[in-house]
Short mmCIF file of C-alpha atoms in Angstrom, two decimals:
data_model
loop_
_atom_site.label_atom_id
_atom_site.label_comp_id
_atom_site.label_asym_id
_atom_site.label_seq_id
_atom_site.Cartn_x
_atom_site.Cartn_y
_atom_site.Cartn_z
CA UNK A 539 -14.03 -11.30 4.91
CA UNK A 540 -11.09 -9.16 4.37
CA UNK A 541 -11.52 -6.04 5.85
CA UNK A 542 -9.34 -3.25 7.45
CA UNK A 543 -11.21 -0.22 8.78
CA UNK A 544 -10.05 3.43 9.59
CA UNK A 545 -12.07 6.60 10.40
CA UNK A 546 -11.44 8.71 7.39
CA UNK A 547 -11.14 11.65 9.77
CA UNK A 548 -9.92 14.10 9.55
CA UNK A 549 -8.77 13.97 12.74
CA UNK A 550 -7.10 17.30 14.28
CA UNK A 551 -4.65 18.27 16.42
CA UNK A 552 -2.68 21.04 18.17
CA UNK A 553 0.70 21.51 17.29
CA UNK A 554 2.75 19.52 20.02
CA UNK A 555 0.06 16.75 21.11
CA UNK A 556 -0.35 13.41 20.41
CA UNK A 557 -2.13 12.07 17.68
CA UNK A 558 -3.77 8.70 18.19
CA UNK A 559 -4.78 6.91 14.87
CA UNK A 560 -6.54 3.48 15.27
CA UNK A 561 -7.16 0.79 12.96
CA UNK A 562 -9.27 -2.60 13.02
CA UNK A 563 -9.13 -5.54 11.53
CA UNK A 564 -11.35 -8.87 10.63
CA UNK A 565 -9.08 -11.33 10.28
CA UNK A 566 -7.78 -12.93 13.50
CA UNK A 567 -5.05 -14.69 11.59
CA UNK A 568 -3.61 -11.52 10.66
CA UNK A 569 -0.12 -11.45 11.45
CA UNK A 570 1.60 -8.88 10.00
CA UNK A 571 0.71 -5.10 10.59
CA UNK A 572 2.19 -1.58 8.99
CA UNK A 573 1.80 1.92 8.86
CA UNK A 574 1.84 4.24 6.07
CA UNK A 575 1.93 7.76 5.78
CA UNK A 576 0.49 9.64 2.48
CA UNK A 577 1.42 13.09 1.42
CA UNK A 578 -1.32 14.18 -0.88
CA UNK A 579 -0.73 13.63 -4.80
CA UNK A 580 2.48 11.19 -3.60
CA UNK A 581 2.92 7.36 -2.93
CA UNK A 582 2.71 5.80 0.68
CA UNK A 583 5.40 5.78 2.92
CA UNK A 584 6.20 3.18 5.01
CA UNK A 585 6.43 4.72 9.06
CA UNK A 586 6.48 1.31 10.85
CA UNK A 587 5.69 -2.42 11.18
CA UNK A 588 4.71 -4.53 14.28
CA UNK A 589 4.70 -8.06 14.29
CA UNK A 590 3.65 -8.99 18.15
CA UNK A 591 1.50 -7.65 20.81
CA UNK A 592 2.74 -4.89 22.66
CA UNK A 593 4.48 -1.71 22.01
CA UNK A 594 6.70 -0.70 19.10
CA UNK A 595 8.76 2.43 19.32
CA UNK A 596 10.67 4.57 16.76
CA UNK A 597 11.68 7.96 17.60
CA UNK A 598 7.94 10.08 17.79
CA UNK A 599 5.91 7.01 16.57
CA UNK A 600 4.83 3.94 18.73
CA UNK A 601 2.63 1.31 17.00
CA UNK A 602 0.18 -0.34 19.34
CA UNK A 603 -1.16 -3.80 18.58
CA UNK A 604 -3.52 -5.37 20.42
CA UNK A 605 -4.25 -8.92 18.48
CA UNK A 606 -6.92 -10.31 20.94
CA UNK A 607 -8.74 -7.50 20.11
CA UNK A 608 -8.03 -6.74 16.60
CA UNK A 609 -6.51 -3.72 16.53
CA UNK A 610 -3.32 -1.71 16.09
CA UNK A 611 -2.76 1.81 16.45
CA UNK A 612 -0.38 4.49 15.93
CA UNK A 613 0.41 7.23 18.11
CA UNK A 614 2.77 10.32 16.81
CA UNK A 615 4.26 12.12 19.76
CA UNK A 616 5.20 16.25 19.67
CA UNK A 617 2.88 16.26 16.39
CA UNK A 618 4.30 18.87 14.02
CA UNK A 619 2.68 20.31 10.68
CA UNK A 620 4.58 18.28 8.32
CA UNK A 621 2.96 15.50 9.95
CA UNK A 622 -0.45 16.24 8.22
CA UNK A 623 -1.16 13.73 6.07
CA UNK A 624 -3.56 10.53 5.48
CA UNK A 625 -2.26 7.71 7.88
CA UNK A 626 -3.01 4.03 5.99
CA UNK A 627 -2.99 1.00 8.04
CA UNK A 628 -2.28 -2.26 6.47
CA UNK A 629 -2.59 -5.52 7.49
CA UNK A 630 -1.03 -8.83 6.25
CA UNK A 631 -3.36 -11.93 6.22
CA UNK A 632 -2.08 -15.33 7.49
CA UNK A 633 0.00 -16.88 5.21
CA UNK A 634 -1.43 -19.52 3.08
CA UNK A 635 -1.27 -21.83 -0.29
CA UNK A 636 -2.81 -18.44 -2.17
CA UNK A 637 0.12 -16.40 -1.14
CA UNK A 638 0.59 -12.80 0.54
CA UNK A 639 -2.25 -10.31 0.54
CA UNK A 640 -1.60 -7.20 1.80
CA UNK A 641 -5.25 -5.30 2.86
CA UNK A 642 -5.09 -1.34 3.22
CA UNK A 643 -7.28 0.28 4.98
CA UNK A 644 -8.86 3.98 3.60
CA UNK A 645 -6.84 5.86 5.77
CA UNK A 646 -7.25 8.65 8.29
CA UNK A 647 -6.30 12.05 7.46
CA UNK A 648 -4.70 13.56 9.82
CA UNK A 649 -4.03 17.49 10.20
CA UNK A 650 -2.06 19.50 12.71
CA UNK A 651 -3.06 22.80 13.69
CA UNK A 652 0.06 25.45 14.13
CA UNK B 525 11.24 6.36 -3.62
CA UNK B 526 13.49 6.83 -6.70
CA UNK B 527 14.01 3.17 -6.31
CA UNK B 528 11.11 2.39 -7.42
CA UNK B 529 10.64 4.00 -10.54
CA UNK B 530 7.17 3.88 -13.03
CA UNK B 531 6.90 5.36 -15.99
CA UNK B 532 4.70 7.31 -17.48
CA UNK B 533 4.06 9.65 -14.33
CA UNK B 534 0.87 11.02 -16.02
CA UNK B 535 -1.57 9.76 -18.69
CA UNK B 536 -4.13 10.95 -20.50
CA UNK B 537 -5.87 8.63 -22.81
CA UNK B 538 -9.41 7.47 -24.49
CA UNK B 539 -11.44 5.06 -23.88
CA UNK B 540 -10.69 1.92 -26.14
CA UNK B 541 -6.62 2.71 -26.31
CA UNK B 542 -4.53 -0.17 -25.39
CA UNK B 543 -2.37 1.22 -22.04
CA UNK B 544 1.11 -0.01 -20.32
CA UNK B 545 2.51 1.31 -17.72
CA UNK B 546 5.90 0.58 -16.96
CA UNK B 547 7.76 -0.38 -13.07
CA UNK B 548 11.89 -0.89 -12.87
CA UNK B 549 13.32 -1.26 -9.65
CA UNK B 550 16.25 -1.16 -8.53
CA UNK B 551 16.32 -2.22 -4.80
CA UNK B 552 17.20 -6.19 -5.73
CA UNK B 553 13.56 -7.44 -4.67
CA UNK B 554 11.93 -10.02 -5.66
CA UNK B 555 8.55 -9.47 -5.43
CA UNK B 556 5.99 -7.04 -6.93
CA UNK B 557 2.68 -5.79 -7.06
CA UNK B 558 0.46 -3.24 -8.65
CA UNK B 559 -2.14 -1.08 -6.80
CA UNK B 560 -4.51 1.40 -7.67
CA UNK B 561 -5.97 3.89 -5.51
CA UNK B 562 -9.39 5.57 -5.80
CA UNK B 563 -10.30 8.11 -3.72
CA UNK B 564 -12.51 6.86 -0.41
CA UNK B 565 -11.32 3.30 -1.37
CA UNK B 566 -7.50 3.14 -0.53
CA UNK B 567 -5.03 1.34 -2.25
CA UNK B 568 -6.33 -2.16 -4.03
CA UNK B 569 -4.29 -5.21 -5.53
CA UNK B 570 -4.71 -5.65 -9.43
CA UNK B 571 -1.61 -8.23 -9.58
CA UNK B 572 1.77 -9.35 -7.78
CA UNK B 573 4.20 -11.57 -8.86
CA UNK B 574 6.48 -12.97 -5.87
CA UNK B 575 9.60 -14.59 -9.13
CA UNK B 576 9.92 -13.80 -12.92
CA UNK B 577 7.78 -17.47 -13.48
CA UNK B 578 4.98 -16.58 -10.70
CA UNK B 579 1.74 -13.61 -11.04
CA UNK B 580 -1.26 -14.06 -9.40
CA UNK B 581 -4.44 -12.35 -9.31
CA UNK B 582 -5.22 -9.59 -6.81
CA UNK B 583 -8.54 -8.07 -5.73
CA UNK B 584 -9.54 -6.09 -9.03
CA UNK B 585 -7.31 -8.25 -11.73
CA UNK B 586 -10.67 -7.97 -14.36
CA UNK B 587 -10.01 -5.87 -17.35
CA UNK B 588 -6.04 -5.79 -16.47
CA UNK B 589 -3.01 -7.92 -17.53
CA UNK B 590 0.80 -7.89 -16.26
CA UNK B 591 3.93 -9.13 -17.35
CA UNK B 592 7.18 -9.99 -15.01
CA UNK B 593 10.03 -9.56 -17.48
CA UNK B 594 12.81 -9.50 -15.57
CA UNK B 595 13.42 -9.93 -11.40
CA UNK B 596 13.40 -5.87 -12.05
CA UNK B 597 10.18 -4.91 -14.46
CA UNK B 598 6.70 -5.66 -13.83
CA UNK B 599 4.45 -3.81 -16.39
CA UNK B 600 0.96 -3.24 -16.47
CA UNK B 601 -1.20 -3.45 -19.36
CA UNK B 602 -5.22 -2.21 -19.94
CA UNK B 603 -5.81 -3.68 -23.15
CA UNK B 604 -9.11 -1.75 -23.80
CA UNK B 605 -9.02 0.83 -21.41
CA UNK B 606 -12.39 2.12 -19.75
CA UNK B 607 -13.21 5.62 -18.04
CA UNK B 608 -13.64 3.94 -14.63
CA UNK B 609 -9.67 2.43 -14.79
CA UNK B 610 -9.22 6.72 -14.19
CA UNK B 611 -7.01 5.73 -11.34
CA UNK B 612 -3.39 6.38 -9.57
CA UNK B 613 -1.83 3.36 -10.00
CA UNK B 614 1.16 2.24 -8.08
CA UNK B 615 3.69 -0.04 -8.03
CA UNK B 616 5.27 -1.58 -5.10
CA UNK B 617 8.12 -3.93 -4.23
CA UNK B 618 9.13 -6.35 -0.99
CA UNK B 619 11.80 -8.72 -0.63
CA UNK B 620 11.23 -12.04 0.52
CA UNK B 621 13.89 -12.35 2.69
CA UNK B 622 14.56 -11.89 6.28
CA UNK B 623 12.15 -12.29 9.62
CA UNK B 624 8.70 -12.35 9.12
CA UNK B 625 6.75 -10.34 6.33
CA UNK B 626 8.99 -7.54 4.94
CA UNK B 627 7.15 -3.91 4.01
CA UNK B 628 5.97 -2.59 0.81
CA UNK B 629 8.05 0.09 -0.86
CA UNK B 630 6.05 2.01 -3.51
CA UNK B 631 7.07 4.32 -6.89
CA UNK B 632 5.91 7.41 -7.24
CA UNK B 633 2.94 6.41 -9.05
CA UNK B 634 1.41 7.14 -12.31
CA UNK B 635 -1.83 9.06 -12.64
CA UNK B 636 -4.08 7.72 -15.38
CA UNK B 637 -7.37 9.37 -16.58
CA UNK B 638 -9.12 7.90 -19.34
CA UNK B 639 -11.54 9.79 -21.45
#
């Protein structure tokens, strides 16, 4: 079963706090994991991507992944306005003979209160 | 991403009218995929095609047909199209090269409604 879940949200915060966006996954031979961010009306934007367990870091974002567990998360530091949008996770499946399959999730919408 | 470019950006059509919708890019990848997004139900695979000689089915292929005619254009084709393909379809590119699986980079997107 291929499945990547998100909670649709939408998730609010103050202006200046961390938003923490969390993502699960089925498949335990998922190996690949990215983030997308979505303004409304445009095409995703790739944030980040995290390979191994741990912590990624770029600037504001960190990507969390937690592979025992099956998730990976995303947390936006100092959240500003302009970072309201709908957060899609997605998740590449092990590779095999039937080649890659990237799985989105539904996304979270995120909004951040002035 | 202006590297990614599809064509039309908007659509409006009836039901029964053959459809194409057109992807260039210009970032030098080699592979390429079409997506269409629904509202509650994210972003799904119609088709992807990782050479000009390879396309393979995706989630939702049914109803849809592609063509790869150059490492640069992937088109999409409805060849009877149906209200329920009322969809904003995207295309998306990744190159095949380097460490581990390499992101998705996605056009602008067309927005198709079918009457």
């Amino acid at each position: 079963q291929k499945e990547v879940e998100q909670n649709s949200g939408p998730l609010s915060v103050p202006e200046g706090a961390i938003a923490s966006l969390n993502c699960t996954y089925s498949d335990r031979g998922s190996q690949s994991f990215f983030w997308y961010r979505q303004y409304s009306g445009k095409s995703p934007e790739l944030i980040m991507f995290i390979y191994s367990n741990g912590d990624k870091e770029d600037g504001r974002f960190t990507a969390q992944l937690n592979k025992a567990s099956q998730y990976v998360s995303l947390l936006i530091r100092d959240s500003q306005p302009s970072d309201s949008a709908t957060y899609l996770c997605a998740v590449n499946l092990h590779w095999d003979n039937y080649g890659q399959n990237f799985v989105f999730g539904p996304g979270t919408r995120l909004s951040v209160l002035p | 991403d202006a590297d990614v470019t599809q064509t039309p950006r908007n659509r409006i059509t009836k039901t029964g009218k053959r459809i194409m919708l057109e992807c260039s890019q210009t970032k030098g990848h080699d592979r390429m995929y079409w997506y269409r997004q629904d509202p509650g139900l994210g972003l799904r695979l119609i088709y992807y095609s990782f050479d000009v000689k390879d396309i393979n089915k995706g989630e939702i292929s049914d109803g849809y047909s592609v063509s790869r005619q150059a490492q640069a254009k992937f088109s999409l084709s409805l060849e009877s199209a149906i209200p329920n393909q009322t969809a904003l379809y995207f295309c998306a590119t990744s190159s095949s090269e380097g460490m581990g699986d390499q992101p998705q980079h996605f056009g602008d997107g067309t927005r198709l409604s079918i009457l």
